[in-house]
Tab-separated table of C-alpha atoms in Angstrom:
chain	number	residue	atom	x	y	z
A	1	UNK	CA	119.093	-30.921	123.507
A	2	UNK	CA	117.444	-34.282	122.625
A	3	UNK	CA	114.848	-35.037	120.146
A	4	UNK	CA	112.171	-35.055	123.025
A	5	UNK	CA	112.963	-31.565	124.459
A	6	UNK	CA	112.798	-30.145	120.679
A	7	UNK	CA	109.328	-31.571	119.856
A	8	UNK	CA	107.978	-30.244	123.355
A	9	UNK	CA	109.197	-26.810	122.414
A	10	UNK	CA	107.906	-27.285	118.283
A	11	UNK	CA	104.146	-27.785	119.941
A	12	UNK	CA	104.209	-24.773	121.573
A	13	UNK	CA	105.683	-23.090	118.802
A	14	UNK	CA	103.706	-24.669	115.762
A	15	UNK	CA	100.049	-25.766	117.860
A	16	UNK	CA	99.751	-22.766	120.103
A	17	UNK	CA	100.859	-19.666	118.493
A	18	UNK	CA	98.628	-18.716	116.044
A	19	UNK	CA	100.715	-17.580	112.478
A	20	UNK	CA	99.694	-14.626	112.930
A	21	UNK	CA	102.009	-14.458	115.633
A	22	UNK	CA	104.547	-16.794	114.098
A	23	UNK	CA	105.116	-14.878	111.212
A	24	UNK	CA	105.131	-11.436	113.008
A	25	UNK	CA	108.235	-8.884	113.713
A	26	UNK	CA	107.437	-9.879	117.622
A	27	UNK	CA	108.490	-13.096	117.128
A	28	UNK	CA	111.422	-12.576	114.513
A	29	UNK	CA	112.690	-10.779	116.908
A	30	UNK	CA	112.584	-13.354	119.846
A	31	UNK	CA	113.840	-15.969	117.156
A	32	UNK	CA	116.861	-14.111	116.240
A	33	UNK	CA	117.452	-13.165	120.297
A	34	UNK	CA	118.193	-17.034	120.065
A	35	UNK	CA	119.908	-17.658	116.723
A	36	UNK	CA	120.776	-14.018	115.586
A	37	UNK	CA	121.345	-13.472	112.158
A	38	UNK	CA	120.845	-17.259	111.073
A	39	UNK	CA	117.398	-16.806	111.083
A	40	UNK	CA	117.256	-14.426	108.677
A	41	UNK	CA	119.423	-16.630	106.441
A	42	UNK	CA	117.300	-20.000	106.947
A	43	UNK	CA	114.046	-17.603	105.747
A	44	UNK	CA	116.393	-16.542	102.912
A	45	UNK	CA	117.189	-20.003	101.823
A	46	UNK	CA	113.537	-21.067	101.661
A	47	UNK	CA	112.816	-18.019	99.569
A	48	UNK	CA	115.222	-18.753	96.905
A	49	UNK	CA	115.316	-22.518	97.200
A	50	UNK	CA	114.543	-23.004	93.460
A	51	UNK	CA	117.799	-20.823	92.820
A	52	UNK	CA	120.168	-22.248	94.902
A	53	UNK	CA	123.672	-23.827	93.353
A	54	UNK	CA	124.684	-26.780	95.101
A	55	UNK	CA	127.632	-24.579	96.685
A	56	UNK	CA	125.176	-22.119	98.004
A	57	UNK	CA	123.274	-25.257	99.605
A	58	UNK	CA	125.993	-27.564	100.856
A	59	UNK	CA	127.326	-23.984	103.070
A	60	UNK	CA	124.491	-23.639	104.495
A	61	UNK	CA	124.431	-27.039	106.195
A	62	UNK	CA	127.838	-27.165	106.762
A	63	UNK	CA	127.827	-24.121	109.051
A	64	UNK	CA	123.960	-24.844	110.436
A	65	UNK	CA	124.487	-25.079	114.187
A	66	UNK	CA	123.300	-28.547	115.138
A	67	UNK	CA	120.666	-28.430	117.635
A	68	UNK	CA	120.491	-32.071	119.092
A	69	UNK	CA	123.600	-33.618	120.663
A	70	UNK	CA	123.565	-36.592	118.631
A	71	UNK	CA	120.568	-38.018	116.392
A	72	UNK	CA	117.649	-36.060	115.257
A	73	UNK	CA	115.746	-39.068	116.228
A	74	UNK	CA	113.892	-39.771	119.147
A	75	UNK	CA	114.406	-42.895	121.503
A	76	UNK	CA	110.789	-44.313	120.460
A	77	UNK	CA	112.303	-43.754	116.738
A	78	UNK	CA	115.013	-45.691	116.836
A	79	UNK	CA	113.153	-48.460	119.014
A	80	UNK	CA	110.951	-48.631	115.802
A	81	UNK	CA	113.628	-48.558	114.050
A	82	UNK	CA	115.651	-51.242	115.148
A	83	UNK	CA	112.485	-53.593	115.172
A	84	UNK	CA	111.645	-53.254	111.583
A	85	UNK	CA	115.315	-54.257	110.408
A	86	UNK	CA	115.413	-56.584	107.781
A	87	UNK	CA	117.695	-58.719	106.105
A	88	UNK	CA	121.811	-58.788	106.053
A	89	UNK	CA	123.143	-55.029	104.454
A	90	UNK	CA	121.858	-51.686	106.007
A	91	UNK	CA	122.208	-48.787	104.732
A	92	UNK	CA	121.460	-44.842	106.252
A	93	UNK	CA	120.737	-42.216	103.978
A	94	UNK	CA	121.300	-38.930	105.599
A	95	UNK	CA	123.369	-40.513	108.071
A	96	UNK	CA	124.869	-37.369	109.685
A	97	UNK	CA	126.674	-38.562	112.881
A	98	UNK	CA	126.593	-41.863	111.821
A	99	UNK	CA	124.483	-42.057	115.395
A	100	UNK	CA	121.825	-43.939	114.320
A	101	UNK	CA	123.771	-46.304	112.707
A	102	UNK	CA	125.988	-47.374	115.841
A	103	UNK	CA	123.068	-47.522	117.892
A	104	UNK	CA	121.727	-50.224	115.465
A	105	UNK	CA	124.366	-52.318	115.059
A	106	UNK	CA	124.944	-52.416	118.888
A	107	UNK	CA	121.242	-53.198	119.651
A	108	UNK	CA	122.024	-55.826	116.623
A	109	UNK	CA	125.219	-56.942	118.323
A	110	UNK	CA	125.862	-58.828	115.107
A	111	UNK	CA	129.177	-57.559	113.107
A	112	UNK	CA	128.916	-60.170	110.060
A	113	UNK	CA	126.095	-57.195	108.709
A	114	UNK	CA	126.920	-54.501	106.419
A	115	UNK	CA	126.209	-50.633	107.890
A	116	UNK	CA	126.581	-47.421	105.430
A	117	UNK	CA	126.195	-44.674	105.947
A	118	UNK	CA	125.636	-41.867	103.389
A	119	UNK	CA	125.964	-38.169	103.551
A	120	UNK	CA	126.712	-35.196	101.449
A	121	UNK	CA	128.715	-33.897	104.121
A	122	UNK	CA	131.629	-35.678	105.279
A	123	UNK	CA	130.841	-36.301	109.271
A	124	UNK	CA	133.639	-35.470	111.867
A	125	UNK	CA	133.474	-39.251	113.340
A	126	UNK	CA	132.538	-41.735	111.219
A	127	UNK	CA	135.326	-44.633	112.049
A	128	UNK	CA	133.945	-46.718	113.473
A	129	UNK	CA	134.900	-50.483	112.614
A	130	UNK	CA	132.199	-52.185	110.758
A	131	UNK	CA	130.980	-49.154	109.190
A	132	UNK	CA	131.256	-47.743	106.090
A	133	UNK	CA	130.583	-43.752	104.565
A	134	UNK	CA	130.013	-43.304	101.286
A	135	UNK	CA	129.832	-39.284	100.251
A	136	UNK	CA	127.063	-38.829	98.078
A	137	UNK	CA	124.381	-36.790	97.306
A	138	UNK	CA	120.559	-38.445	97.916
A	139	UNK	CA	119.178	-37.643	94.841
A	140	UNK	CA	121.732	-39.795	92.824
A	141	UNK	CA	122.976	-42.652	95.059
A	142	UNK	CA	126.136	-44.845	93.648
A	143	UNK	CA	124.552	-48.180	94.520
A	144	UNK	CA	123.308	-50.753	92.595
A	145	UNK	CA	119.751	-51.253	92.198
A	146	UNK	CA	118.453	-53.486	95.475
A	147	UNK	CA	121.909	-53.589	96.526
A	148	UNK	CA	120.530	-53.358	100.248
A	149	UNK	CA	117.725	-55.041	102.644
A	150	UNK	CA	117.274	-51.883	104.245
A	151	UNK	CA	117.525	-48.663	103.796
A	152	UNK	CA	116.630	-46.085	106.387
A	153	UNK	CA	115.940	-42.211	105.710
A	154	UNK	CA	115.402	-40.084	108.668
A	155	UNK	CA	114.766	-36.401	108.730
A	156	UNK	CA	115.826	-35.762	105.243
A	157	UNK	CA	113.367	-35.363	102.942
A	158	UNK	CA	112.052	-32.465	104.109
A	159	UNK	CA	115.334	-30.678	103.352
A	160	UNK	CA	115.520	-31.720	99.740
A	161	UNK	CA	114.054	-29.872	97.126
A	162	UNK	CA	113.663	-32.462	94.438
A	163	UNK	CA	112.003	-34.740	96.302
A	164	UNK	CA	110.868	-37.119	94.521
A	165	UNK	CA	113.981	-37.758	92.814
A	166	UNK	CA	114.863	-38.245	96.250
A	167	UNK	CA	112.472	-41.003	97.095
A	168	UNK	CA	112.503	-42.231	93.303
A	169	UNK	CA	116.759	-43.247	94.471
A	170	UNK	CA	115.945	-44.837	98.153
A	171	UNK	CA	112.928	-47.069	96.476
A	172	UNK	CA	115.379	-48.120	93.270
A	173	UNK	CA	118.418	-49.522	96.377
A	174	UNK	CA	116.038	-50.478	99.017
A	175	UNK	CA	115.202	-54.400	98.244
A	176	UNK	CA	113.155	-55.883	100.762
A	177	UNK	CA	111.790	-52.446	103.086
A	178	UNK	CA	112.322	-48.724	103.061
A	179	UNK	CA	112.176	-46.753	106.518
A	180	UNK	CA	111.588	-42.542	106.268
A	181	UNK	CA	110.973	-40.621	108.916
A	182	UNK	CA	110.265	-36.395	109.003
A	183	UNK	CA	109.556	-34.727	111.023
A	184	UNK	CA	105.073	-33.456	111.804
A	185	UNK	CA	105.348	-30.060	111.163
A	186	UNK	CA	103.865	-26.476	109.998
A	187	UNK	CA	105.050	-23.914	108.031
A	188	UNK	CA	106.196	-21.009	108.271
A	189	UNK	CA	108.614	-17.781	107.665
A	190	UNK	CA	110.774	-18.076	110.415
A	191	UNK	CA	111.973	-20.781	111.478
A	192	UNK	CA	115.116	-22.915	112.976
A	193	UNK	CA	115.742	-25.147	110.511
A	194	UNK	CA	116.495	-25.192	106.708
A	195	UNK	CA	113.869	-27.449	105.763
A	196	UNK	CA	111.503	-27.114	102.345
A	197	UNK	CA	108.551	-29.699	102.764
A	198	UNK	CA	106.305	-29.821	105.561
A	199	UNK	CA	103.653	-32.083	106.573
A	200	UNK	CA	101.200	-31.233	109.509
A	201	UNK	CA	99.752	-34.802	108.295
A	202	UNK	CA	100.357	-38.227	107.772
A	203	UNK	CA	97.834	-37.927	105.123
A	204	UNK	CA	100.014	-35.087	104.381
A	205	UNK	CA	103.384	-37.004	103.723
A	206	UNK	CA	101.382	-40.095	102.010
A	207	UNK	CA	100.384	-37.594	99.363
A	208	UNK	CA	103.802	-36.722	98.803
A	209	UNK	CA	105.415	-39.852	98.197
A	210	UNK	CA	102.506	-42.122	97.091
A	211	UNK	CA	103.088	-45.336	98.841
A	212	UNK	CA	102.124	-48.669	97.476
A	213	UNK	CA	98.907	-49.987	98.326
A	214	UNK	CA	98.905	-52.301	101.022
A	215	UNK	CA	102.355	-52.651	101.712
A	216	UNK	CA	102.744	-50.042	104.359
A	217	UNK	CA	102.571	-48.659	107.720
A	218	UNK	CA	102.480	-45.198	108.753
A	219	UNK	CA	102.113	-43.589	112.210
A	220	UNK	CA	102.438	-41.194	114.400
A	221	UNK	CA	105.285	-40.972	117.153
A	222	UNK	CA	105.522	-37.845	118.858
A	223	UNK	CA	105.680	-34.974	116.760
A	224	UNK	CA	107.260	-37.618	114.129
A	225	UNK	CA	105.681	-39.388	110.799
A	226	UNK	CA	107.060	-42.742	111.059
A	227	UNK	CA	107.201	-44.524	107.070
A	228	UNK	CA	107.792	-48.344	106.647
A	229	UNK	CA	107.507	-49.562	103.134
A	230	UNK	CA	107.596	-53.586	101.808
A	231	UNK	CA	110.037	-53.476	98.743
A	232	UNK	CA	109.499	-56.354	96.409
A	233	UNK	CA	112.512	-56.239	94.065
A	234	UNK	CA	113.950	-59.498	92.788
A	235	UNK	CA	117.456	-61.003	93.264
């Protein structure tokens, strides 16, 4: 499935059904009709997020099923994407696929820029010419402070757990503009992802990570909170 086909079924899911519903044995049961026993496990994880070891998390993403073919992303995403690119070195944190990344140097059609991609989990095809993968963990990233023009972190933060350690690492590499996107979403028990932080809101998110004043744009795009932040850091 595409990005599109997953947010159509997520407002059914999330705006019609009441929680009541959502968080009943009726639906558990439906849910794991779909997923079987991985449901149970993503409502596990959740529960003992605080207590997780860093084993214990990376095996749960490595054997998640992945649910769109490609990017997480939708079309209008990367559009938005592409059109907020600044400067010479790009960098993707959360890269998975390393999808995102093609598509923007090919809309770019420039080769003389630098692409990386980062990931904690090494992806099957990443090698591609031009583009680099560096395995690393978001919430300590082995770059140097401003070391890129861009960086660009979609559907990521709402996994992490430590979040603002998380943001604290994109802001401290990101030189001239940061890009985030999550996903618009509610809680609840059950559900088919592994994520930790939701945000039915944009006014949601921008309490979260406390943007600077005046120096960014936030919107709505689908069922998507779409982040652009100015980063003034010196040469």
């Amino acid at each position: 499935m595409n990005r599109e086909q997953t947010n159509r079924i997520r407002f059914a899911i999330e705006e019609l059904l009441p929680p009541i519903v959502r968080d009943s044995v009726l639906f558990t049961g439906l849910a794991r009709m779909v997923w079987g026993k991985h449901i149970d496990k993503l409502a596990d994880f959740r529960v003992r997020a605080p207590f997780l070891t860093p084993e214990e998390y990376e095996a749960l993403y490595t054997k998640h099923p992945r649910v769109h073919d490609e990017t997480d992303n939708s079309k209008a995403c990367i559009a938005e994407i592409a059109a907020d690119l600044i400067g010479d070195s790009v960098c993707d944190v959360g890269c998975g696929t390393g999808y995102l990344l093609r598509s923007l140097a090919q809309r770019r059609n420039e080769t003389s820029r630098r692409y990386v991609g980062v990931d904690f989990v090494v992806p099957e095809h990443f090698s591609d010419e031009g583009l680099e993968f560096v395995k690393a963990p978001i919430e300590d990233l082995p770059f140097a402070d401003g070391e890129f023009d861009t960086v660009i972190c979609t559907h990521v933060i709402e996994h992490i757990l430590d979040y603002r350690r998380a943001l604290a690492e994109l802001r401290r590499i990101a030189r001239k503009r940061l890009i985030i996107v999550v996903p618009r979403e509610r809680e609840a028990i059950y559900t088919f992802n592994p994520h930790f932080n939701f945000f039915p809101y944009k006014h949601s998110f921008l309490r979260a990570i406390q943007p600077l004043e005046h120096q960014f744009k936030c919107i709505d795009i689908g069922r998507d909170i779409y982040f652009s932040e100015d980063r003034m850091v010196p040469l």
